[in-house]
Tab-separated table of C-alpha atoms in Angstrom:
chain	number	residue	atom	x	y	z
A	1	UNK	CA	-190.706	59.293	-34.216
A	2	UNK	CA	-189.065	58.214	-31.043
A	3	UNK	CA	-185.654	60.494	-30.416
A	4	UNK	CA	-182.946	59.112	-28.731
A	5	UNK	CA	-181.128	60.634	-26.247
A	6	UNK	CA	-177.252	59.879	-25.965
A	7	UNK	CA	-175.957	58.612	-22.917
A	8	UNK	CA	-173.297	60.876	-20.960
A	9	UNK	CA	-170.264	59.287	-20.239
A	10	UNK	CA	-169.735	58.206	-16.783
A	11	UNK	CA	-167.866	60.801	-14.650
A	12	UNK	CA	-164.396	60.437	-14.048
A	13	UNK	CA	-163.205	58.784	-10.729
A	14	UNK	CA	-166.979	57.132	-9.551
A	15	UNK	CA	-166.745	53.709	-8.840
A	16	UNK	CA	-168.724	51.435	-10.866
A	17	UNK	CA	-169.984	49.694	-7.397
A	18	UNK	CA	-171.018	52.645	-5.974
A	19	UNK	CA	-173.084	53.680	-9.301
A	20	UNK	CA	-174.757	50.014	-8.640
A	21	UNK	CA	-175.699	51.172	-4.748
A	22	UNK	CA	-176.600	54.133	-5.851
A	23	UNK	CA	-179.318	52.462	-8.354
A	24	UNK	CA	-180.572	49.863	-5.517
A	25	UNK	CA	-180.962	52.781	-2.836
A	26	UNK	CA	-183.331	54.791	-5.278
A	27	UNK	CA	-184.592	51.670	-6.281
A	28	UNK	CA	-185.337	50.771	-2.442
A	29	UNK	CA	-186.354	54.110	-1.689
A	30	UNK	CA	-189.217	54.072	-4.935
A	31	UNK	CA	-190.478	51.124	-3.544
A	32	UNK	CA	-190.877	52.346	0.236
A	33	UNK	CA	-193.047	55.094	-1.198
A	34	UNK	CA	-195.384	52.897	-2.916
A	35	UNK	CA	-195.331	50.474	0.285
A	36	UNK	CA	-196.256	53.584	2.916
A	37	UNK	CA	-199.120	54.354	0.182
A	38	UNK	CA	-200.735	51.237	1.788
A	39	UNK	CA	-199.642	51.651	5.166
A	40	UNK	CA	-196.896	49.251	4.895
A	41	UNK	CA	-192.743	49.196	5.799
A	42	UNK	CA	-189.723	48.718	4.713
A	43	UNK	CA	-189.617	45.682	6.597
A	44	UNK	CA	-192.089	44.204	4.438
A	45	UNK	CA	-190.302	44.634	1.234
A	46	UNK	CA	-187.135	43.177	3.211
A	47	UNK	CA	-189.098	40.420	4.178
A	48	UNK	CA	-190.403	39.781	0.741
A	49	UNK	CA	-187.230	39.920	-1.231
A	50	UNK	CA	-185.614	37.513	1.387
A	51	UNK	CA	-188.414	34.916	0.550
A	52	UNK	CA	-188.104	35.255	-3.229
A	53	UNK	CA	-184.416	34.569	-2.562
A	54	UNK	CA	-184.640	31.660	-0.414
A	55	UNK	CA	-187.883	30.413	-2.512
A	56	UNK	CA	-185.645	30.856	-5.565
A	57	UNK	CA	-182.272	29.134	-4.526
A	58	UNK	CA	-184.238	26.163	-3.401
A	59	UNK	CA	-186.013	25.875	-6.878
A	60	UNK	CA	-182.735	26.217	-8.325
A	61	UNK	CA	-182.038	22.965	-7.343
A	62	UNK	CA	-185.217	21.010	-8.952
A	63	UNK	CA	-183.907	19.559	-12.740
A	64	UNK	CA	-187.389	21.654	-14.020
A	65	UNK	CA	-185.892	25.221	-13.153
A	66	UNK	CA	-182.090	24.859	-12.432
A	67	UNK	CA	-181.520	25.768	-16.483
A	68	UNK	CA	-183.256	29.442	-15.716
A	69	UNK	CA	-183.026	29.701	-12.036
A	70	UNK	CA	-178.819	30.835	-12.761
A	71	UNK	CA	-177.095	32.793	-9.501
A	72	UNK	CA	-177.522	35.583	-12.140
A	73	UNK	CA	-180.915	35.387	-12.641
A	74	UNK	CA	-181.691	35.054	-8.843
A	75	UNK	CA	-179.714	37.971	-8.203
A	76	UNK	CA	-181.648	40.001	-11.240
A	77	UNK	CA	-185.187	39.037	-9.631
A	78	UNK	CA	-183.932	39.663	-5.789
A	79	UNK	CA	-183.109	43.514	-6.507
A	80	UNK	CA	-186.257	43.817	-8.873
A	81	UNK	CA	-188.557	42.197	-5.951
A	82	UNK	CA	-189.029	45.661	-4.340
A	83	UNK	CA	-190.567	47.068	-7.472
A	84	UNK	CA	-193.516	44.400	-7.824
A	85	UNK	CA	-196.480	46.616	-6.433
A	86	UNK	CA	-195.228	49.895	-7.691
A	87	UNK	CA	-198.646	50.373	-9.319
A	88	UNK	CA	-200.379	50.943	-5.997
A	89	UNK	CA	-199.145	54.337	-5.894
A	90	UNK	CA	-201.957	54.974	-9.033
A	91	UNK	CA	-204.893	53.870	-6.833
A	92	UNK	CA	-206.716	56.190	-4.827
A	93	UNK	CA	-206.614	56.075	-1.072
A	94	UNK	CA	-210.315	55.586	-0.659
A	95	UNK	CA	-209.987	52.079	-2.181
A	96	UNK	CA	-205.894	51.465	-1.065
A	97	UNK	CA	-206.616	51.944	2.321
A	98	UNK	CA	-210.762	50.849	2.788
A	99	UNK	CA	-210.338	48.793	6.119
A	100	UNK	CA	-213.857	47.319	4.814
A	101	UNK	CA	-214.801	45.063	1.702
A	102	UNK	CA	-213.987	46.430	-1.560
A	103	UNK	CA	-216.963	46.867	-4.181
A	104	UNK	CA	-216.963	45.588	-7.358
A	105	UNK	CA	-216.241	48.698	-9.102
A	106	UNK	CA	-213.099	48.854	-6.396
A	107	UNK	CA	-211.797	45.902	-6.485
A	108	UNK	CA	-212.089	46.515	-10.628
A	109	UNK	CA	-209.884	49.863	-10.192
A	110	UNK	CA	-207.301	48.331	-7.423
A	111	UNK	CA	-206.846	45.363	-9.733
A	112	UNK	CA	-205.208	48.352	-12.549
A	113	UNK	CA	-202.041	48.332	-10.366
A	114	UNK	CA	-200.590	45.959	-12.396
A	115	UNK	CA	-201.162	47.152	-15.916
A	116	UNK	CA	-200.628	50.836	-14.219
A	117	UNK	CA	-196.909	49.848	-12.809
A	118	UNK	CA	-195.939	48.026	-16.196
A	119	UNK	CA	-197.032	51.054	-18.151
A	120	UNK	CA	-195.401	53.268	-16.406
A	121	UNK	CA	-192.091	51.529	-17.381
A	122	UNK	CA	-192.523	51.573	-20.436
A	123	UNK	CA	-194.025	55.438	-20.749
A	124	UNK	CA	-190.195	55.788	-19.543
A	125	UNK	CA	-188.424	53.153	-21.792
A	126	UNK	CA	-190.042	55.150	-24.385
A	127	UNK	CA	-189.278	58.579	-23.333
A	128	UNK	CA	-185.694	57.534	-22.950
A	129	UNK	CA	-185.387	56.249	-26.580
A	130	UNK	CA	-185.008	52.284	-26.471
A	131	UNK	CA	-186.488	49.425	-24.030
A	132	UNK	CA	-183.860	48.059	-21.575
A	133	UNK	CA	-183.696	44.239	-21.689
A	134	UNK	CA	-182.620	44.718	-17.955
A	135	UNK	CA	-185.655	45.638	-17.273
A	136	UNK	CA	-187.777	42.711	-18.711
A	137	UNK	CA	-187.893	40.959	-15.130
A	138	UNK	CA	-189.362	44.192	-13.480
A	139	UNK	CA	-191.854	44.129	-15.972
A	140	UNK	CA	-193.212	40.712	-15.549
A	141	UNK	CA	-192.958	40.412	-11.764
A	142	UNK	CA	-195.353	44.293	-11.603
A	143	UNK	CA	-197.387	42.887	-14.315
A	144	UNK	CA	-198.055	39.441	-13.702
A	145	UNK	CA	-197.698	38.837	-9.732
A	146	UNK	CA	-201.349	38.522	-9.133
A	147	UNK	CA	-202.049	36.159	-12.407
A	148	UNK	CA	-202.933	32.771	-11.098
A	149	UNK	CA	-201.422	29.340	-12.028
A	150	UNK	CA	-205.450	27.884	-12.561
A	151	UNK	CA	-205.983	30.913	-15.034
A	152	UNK	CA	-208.262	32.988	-12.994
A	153	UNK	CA	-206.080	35.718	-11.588
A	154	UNK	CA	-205.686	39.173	-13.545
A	155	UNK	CA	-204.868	41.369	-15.490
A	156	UNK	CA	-204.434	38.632	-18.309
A	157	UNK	CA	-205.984	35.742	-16.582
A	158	UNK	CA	-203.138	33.704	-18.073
A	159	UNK	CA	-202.085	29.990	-16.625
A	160	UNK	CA	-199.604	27.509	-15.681
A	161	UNK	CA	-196.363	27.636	-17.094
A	162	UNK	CA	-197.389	31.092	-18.918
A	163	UNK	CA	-197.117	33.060	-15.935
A	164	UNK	CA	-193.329	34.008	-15.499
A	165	UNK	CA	-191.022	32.027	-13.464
A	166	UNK	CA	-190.265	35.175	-11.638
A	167	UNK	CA	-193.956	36.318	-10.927
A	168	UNK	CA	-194.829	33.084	-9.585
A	169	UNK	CA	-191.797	32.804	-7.505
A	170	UNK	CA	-192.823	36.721	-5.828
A	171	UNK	CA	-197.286	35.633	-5.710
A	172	UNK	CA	-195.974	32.835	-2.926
A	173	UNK	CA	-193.507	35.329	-1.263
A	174	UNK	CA	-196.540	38.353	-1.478
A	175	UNK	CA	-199.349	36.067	-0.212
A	176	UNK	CA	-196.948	34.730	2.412
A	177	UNK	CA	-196.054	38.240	4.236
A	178	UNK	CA	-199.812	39.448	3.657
A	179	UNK	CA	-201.016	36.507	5.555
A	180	UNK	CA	-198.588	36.629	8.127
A	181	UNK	CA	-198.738	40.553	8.923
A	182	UNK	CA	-200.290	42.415	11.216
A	183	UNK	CA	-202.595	45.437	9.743
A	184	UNK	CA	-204.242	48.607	11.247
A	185	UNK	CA	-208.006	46.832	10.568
A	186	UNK	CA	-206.412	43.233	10.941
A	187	UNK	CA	-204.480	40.924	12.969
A	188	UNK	CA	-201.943	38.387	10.843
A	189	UNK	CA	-202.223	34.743	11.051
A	190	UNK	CA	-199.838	32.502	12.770
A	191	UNK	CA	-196.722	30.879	10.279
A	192	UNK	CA	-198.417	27.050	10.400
A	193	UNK	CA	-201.767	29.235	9.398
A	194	UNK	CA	-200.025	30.608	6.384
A	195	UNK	CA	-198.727	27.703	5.589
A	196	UNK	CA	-201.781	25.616	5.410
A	197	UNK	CA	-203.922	28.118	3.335
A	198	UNK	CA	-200.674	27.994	0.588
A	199	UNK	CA	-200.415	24.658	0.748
A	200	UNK	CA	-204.515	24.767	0.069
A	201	UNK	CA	-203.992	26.526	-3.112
A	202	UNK	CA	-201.376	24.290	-4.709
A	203	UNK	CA	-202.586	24.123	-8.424
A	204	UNK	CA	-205.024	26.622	-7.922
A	205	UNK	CA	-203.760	29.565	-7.461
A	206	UNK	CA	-199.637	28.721	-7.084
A	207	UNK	CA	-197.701	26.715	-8.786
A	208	UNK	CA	-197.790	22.864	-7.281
A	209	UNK	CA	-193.946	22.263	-7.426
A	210	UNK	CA	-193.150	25.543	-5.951
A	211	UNK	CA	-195.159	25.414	-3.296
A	212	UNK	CA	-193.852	21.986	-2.507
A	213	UNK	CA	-190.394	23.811	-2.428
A	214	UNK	CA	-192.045	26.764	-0.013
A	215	UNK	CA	-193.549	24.114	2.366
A	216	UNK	CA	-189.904	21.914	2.723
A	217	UNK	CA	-187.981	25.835	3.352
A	218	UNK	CA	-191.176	26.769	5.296
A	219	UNK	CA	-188.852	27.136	8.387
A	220	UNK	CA	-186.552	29.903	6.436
A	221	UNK	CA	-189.745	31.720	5.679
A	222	UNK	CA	-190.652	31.689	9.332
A	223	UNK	CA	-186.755	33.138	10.569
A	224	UNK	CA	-186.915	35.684	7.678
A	225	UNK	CA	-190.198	36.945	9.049
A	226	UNK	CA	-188.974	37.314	12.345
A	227	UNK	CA	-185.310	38.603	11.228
A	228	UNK	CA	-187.255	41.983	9.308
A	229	UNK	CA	-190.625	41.813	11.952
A	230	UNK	CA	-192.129	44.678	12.092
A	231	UNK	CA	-191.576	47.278	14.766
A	232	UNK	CA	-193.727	49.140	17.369
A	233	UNK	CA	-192.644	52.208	15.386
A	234	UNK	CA	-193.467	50.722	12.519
A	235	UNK	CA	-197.004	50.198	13.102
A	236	UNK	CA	-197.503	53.384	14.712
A	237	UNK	CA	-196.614	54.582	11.781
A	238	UNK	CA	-198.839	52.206	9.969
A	239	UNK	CA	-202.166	53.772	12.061
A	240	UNK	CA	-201.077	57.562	12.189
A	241	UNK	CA	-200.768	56.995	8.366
A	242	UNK	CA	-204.123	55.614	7.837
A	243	UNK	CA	-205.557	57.587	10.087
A	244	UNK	CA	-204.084	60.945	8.349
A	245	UNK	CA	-205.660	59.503	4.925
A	246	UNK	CA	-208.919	58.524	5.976
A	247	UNK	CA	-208.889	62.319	7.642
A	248	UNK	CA	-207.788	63.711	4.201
A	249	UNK	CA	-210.527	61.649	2.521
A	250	UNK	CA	-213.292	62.799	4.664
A	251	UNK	CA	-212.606	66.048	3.604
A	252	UNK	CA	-213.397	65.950	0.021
C-alpha cells in the first residue's frame, strides 16, 4: 500500500515567484547534467526550448491546434522542454558517447532512454504518494519524442495524431539542433541543409502540418540558433569531456 506523505506548509515570508525560479533552476540544472552526459551545453537546451516556443506559438494559430495550443499550455511545454532526454543519463558512456556506428544491440539499449526517463518519474510520483497531473506533459515529451508520425519510431511505435501534440512539437525542435550542431566526431550542417532533410520527412517521420509551420518560421529557427550558438568554451568542453570518458572507458 502506497503511503502518503503530507505536504509541509510553505514557509512563512517566501515568495511564491521565487518558489517557481527556484523549481525551473533545478529543473534547468537536472537537465544540463543529462545534456553534458552526451557532451552537449546548456546552449543546446536553450536553443531547443526557444524552437518549441516559436514552433508552438505559430501552430497556435492553425484552426487544427489553436483549441490545445492555449498561452498556458505553451508555457507548460516550454519549461518541461529541458527535461525531454533525461533518460540519457541511464545509458552507458560506451554507447552515449561511441563517435562510430552504433550496433544493433546499442542502438537497442540507447533507444531505453525513453521508457528509462518516464519511469523514473513515475518511481518518484509513486514514492511521493499520488501522480501529479502537472507532470503529464513531462511525461509524454521524455517518453514519446522519438515516436514517429509514419509509426516506425520507438518505444511504442505509435502514429499520427497518437503521438502527443507536445512530443511532436519537441522531435522537429530535437532533430533541428542535432542537425545543425557541431559535434566532437562531426561537423553540423548548414540551416537551408536542415531544413531540406525536415522538409524530406514531412509525413514520415514529422507531422506534415507542423513542419509546414517550421519551414514558414524557418528564419526564427535560424536567429534562435545563432542567439544561444555554441561557444569556443563550450566545445572545449565538449572534447575534454569525451575525451575524459573514452579515457575512463578504456580502463575497464
Amino acid at each position: 500500500m502506497t503511503s502518503s506523505r503530507p505536504t509541509p506548509p510553505p514557509a512563512a515570508g517566501i515568495d511564491a515567484n521565487e518558489v517557481q525560479h527556484a523549481q525551473q533552476v533545478l529543473v534547468f540544472a537536472m537537465a544540463t547534467l543529462a545534456e553534458q552526459r552526451e557532451a552537449d551545453s546548456e546552449s543546446h537546451i536553450l536553443r531547443v526550448q526557444n524552437y518549441v516556443l516559436a514552433l508552438a506559438q505559430a501552430l497556435a494559430k492553425q484552426p487544427m491546434f489553436e483549441a490545445l495550443l492555449t498561452p498556458a499550455y505553451i508555457d507548460t511545454l516550454y519549461r518541461s522542454a529541458p527535461l525531454y532526454d533525461m533518460g540519457s543519463v541511464g545509458i552507458p558512456d560506451r554507447i552515449l558517447l561511441k563517435p562510430g556506428r552504433l550496433t544493433p544491440d546499442e542502438i537497442g539499449i540507447m533507444r531505453t532512454h525513453t521508457t528509462l526517463g518516464h519511469a523514473a518519474i513515475e518511481r518518484a510520483e509513486k514514492t511521493l504518494g499520488r501522480a501529479s497531473p502537472l507532470l503529464a506533459m513531462v511525461k509524454d515529451v521524455v517518453l514519446c519524442h522519438q515516436e514517429k508520425w509514419d509509426g516506425s519510431g520507438y518505444p511504442r511505435a505509435i502514429a499520427g495524431t497518437d503521438i502527443p501534440v507536445s512530443a511532436r512539437i519537441i522531435a522537429i525542435a530535437d532533430v533541428y539542433d542535432a542537425l545543425i550542431t557541431s559535434k566532437v566526431y562531426k561537423d553540423g550542417v548548414p540551416h537551408d541543409k536542415a531544413v531540406q532533410i525536415i522538409f524530406s520527412e514531412r509525413g514520415a517521420h514529422f507531422d506534415p502540418d507542423m513542419v509546414d509551420a517550421f519551414v514558414e518560421i524557418q528564419d526564427s529557427f535560424a536567429e534562435i540558433a545563432q542567439r544561444f550558438a555554441d561557444t569556443d568554451a563550450d566545445m572545449q568542453h565538449k572534447i575534454e569531456y569525451m575525451a575524459n570518458a573514452i579515457a575512463e572507458i578504456a580502463t575497464l
